[in-house]
Amino acid sequence: MADESKIDDPATRQEAAAEVIKEAKEAPPTAQVDDEDEDEAEDTVATGSPASGAAAKKKKSKRKRIKNALTGGSSGSSEASGSSQSDISKLMNGLSKDQLTELVKMNPGLAQQLGVGTGGDLTMTKEATAAMKKMSLEEIMSGLASSGKNVKDMGQYKFWATQPVPKFGESSEKIVEGPFKIIEPEQVPKDPGPLVDGFEWVTMDLLQDGELEEVFQLLSGHYVEDDEAMFRFNYSKSFLKWALLSPGWTKDWHVGVRASASRKLVAFISAIPVALRVRKKVLKASEVNFLCIHKKLRAKRLAPVLIKEITRRCYRLGTWQAIYTGGVVLPKPVSTCRYFHRSIDWQKLYEVGFSPLPPNSKPQYQVRKYALPDHTATKNLRAMEEKDIDGVLELLKSYLARFEMAPIFTRDEVEHWLLYKKDSTDEQVIWSYVVEDPATNKITDFFSFYCLESSVINNSAHKLVRAAYLFYYATTACPSLTPSSTRTDLSKRLNELVNDALILAKKYKFDVFNALTLLDNNLFLEQQKFGAGDGQLHYYLYNYNANPIAGGVNARNQIDESGSGIGVVML
Ligand code: MYA
């Protein structure tokens, strides 16, 4: 799944940093800036009266902003990492040198973690940078220092500690990759586990419009929101059909929970099959997505029950591994990517609170900065057609072979995932374009993006943000496909293609264009004016122990020039 992310706002982080310093001055020297206990204490206060509740909420959100300033991101990652080394690198990234100096003076514990003295000027930046460079890929990718004292204890992951997934704190030595456990088919229970009284398992039939509508309604009211609850993903019904009825799909993997009396759908989880290559091995795996529980049923340990049920159903069909993504830190990511956002309609993004106005700028400067031409520039670029399926498949297969983890697409999957059929009654979800060489009729390049809208919560002027997400692309202009091609050639070509993708996204009325630090995206993100987001996406494998894979960000959570090993784009 995607994670709700918006443009990271350095000004807000600077402002929050100032608050951190103010609070640090007022607090005893050993006080930690914020932690879950404090949040919980505030929750209790918030139940007092509506007025005190609002005040407490405001305070909580202020604290959260401070926490975000320190951790540089989602509460999910900070929840698990406390003030780990990786948080510190984000902190350094977010604060000015003066602020950092002052903060370190106020917090000797932090100084110790940074490996610097508490007095005077922060001439430690170089040393701290060097220390960060020494961090293992594992530490960087998981966004956690696995041996750091602030890592959430594995014992606190009551459910995940029992599952065949890697654990935090385990040795970061290179391991021989493979399944955690081999399950005999006869060991797999034939029936679902029990649910609490009043609820029952259902298998959703998404070919029935009524049932599709129910899943849509559940997700549109209760699915992923950003940390400040400003936006919530709004996967359309066409999108859900595209995402969940892909080649090889089975109804059995569309699992719901209904309230027995009202028949209301209150929870959902899904899986689709995927042939996933992790380095040299190809796994017959499932992609688990759209885990969602009605807001009123949260924190009742229903999620582990749903996860166990989808696992049982995958096992029953001989699928022993899975891939899933999320914005929350769980044991233990195989990779971590960062979101980047390219404004298309800057004015609207500003009005809904997605994009900040940078200090010393004016709205009209921002609008001008993100202006795009009306027409694409790449020669022989056109919308993908049915006749292109084989050419795209061949190109994509060779291109994805360069990444450490990538799907192995079939012809049917290329058709399903990439080709928009004009005669379809569904609204368009996927936009794909190819470049055909007129001399050879070969497909030399292609790119695609999909549409995922987000509801804007509590905004009277705008109800939706229409976002394009960069999906798969490939080009022959890369060294492994064309030996005479250099990395500079690849970068140049990708910049041309992505610039055209932006122009097309503007033509189709998208407000923003999102991409992660995966594939070769790092070669164009900055040049194409993508701004760093406040969201991360962690990649996880179930029942498969793999060495970490670079996610395109370094220890400072900034673009890593050496690129990413991730070649899987999840919805
Ligand atoms: S990611 C999208 C997740 N959905 C949302 O964020 C929508 C909004 N939120 C909700 O609906 C709920 O908050 C959810 C949790 C359902 C997320 N992935 O029931 P609880 C653990 C995995 O009391 P709730 C996506 O769809 C948490 O650490 N585990 O909590 C991919 C704790 O365990 P532990 C998660 O808040 C899904 C336990 O759940 C997640 O009411 C991949 C608490 O349960 C999460 N995103 O509900 C699923 N969030 O005690 C795994 C919390 O150990 C698939 N938790 O810390 C694994 C592969 C299975 C197939 C294998 C086949 C071989």
Tab-separated table of C-alpha atoms and ligand atoms in Angstrom, residues 1-3 79 152 154-163 165 183 219 222-225 268-271 284-295 297-308 310-315 319-331 540-543 570, ligand 1:
chain	number	residue	atom	x	y	z
A	1	MET	CA	0.000	0.000	0.000
A	2	ALA	CA	1.008	3.573	-0.399
A	3	ASP	CA	1.539	5.769	2.615
A	79	GLU	CA	6.938	5.157	17.529
A	152	LYS	CA	11.333	-0.674	20.503
A	154	MET	CA	10.833	-6.948	20.084
A	155	GLY	CA	8.749	-8.103	23.057
A	156	GLN	CA	6.473	-5.116	22.490
A	157	TYR	CA	5.489	-6.462	19.090
A	158	LYS	CA	3.238	-9.040	20.716
A	159	PHE	CA	1.938	-10.390	17.438
A	160	TRP	CA	4.866	-9.851	15.100
A	161	ALA	CA	7.270	-11.489	17.546
A	162	THR	CA	5.417	-14.759	16.873
A	163	GLN	CA	5.595	-14.517	13.079
A	165	VAL	CA	9.738	-12.374	9.991
A	183	ILE	CA	5.083	-25.560	6.269
A	219	LEU	CA	-11.789	2.093	2.733
A	222	HIS	CA	-11.355	4.279	7.352
A	223	TYR	CA	-8.211	3.649	5.283
A	224	VAL	CA	-4.776	5.293	5.537
A	225	GLU	CA	-4.549	8.934	6.631
A	268	PHE	CA	-11.018	-6.157	5.123
A	269	ILE	CA	-7.697	-7.627	3.973
A	270	SER	CA	-6.645	-8.837	0.542
A	271	ALA	CA	-3.945	-10.591	-1.415
A	284	LYS	CA	5.596	-17.724	-5.658
A	285	ALA	CA	4.291	-15.048	-3.335
A	286	SER	CA	1.268	-12.920	-2.570
A	287	GLU	CA	1.008	-9.143	-2.311
A	288	VAL	CA	-1.016	-8.322	0.797
A	289	ASN	CA	-2.806	-4.989	0.769
A	290	PHE	CA	-5.864	-2.985	1.866
A	291	LEU	CA	-5.807	-4.117	5.483
A	292	CYS	CA	-8.461	-1.928	7.050
A	293	ILE	CA	-10.456	-1.938	10.275
A	294	HIS	CA	-13.414	0.335	10.991
A	295	LYS	CA	-12.300	3.193	13.256
A	297	LEU	CA	-13.021	-1.362	16.175
A	298	ARG	CA	-9.424	-0.206	16.406
A	299	ALA	CA	-6.900	-1.335	19.031
A	300	LYS	CA	-8.829	-4.526	19.768
A	301	ARG	CA	-6.216	-6.886	18.285
A	302	LEU	CA	-8.365	-7.593	15.242
A	303	ALA	CA	-5.488	-6.877	12.805
A	304	PRO	CA	-3.487	-9.962	13.859
A	305	VAL	CA	-6.633	-12.074	13.404
A	306	LEU	CA	-7.080	-10.765	9.858
A	307	ILE	CA	-3.403	-11.267	9.062
A	308	LYS	CA	-3.537	-14.839	10.349
A	310	ILE	CA	-5.077	-14.195	4.988
A	311	THR	CA	-1.935	-16.194	5.816
A	312	ARG	CA	-4.004	-19.362	6.234
A	313	ARG	CA	-5.768	-18.738	2.924
A	314	CYS	CA	-2.432	-18.138	1.142
A	315	TYR	CA	-0.956	-21.288	2.683
A	319	THR	CA	1.732	-19.711	-1.342
A	320	TRP	CA	4.261	-19.596	1.486
A	321	GLN	CA	5.722	-16.105	1.103
A	322	ALA	CA	4.286	-12.591	0.872
A	323	ILE	CA	5.322	-9.000	0.235
A	324	TYR	CA	3.614	-6.022	1.883
A	325	THR	CA	4.401	-2.372	2.485
A	326	GLY	CA	3.374	0.231	5.018
A	327	GLY	CA	4.199	3.530	6.618
A	328	VAL	CA	4.495	1.924	10.058
A	329	VAL	CA	7.655	0.294	11.320
A	330	LEU	CA	7.216	-3.410	11.969
A	331	PRO	CA	9.815	-6.131	12.419
A	540	TYR	CA	8.429	-6.264	4.195
A	541	LEU	CA	8.698	-9.933	3.273
A	542	TYR	CA	6.746	-12.629	5.113
A	543	ASN	CA	8.423	-15.970	5.756
A	570	MET	CA	3.185	-1.399	-4.743
B	1	MYA	S1	-0.818	-1.432	5.033
B	1	MYA	C1	-2.259	-0.462	5.294
B	1	MYA	C2	-2.731	-0.606	6.671
B	1	MYA	N1	-4.006	0.036	6.837
B	1	MYA	C3	-4.168	1.232	7.413
B	1	MYA	O1	-3.241	1.867	7.837
B	1	MYA	C4	-5.601	1.735	7.416
B	1	MYA	C5	-5.946	2.487	8.668
B	1	MYA	N2	-5.655	1.686	9.841
B	1	MYA	C6	-6.336	0.567	10.217
B	1	MYA	O2	-7.274	0.142	9.571
B	1	MYA	C7	-5.831	-0.130	11.468
B	1	MYA	O3	-5.120	0.779	12.258
B	1	MYA	C8	-4.941	-1.358	11.166
B	1	MYA	C9	-4.406	-1.928	12.486
B	1	MYA	C10	-5.774	-2.423	10.459
B	1	MYA	C11	-3.751	-1.003	10.299
B	1	MYA	N3	0.534	-3.971	8.999
B	1	MYA	O4	-6.024	-4.661	15.625
B	1	MYA	P1	-4.930	-3.992	16.336
B	1	MYA	C12	-0.057	-4.484	14.069
B	1	MYA	C13	0.776	-5.032	9.803
B	1	MYA	O5	-5.156	-3.787	17.792
B	1	MYA	P2	-5.526	-1.629	14.835
B	1	MYA	C14	-1.427	-2.866	4.352
B	1	MYA	O6	-2.544	-2.943	3.976
B	1	MYA	C15	0.542	-3.789	15.269
B	1	MYA	O7	1.961	-3.697	15.136
B	1	MYA	N4	0.575	-5.025	11.132
B	1	MYA	O8	-4.548	-2.606	15.647
B	1	MYA	C16	-0.468	-4.045	4.323
B	1	MYA	C17	0.110	-4.714	16.369
B	1	MYA	O9	0.924	-5.879	16.397
B	1	MYA	P3	2.113	-5.992	17.473
B	1	MYA	C18	0.085	-3.893	11.679
B	1	MYA	O10	-4.891	-0.286	14.823
B	1	MYA	C19	-0.897	-5.008	5.396
B	1	MYA	C20	-1.289	-5.155	15.922
B	1	MYA	O11	-1.328	-4.914	14.491
B	1	MYA	C21	-0.195	-2.764	10.914
B	1	MYA	O12	-6.908	-1.723	15.309
B	1	MYA	C22	0.100	-6.103	5.618
B	1	MYA	C23	-2.365	-4.347	16.580
B	1	MYA	O13	-3.587	-4.824	16.128
B	1	MYA	C24	0.052	-2.826	9.528
B	1	MYA	N5	-0.157	-1.794	8.705
B	1	MYA	O14	-5.479	-2.188	13.347
B	1	MYA	C25	-0.329	-7.024	6.718
B	1	MYA	N6	-0.664	-1.799	11.710
B	1	MYA	O15	1.464	-6.168	18.811
B	1	MYA	C26	0.717	-8.101	6.990
B	1	MYA	C27	-0.670	-2.304	12.948
B	1	MYA	O16	2.920	-7.179	17.044
B	1	MYA	C28	0.670	-9.177	5.958
B	1	MYA	N7	-0.215	-3.565	12.935
B	1	MYA	O17	2.898	-4.714	17.398
B	1	MYA	C29	1.649	-10.300	6.285
B	1	MYA	C30	1.650	-11.380	5.224
B	1	MYA	C31	0.448	-12.273	5.382
B	1	MYA	C32	0.329	-13.283	4.227
B	1	MYA	C33	1.406	-14.338	4.285
B	1	MYA	C34	1.245	-15.341	3.181
B	1	MYA	C35	2.368	-16.242	3.070
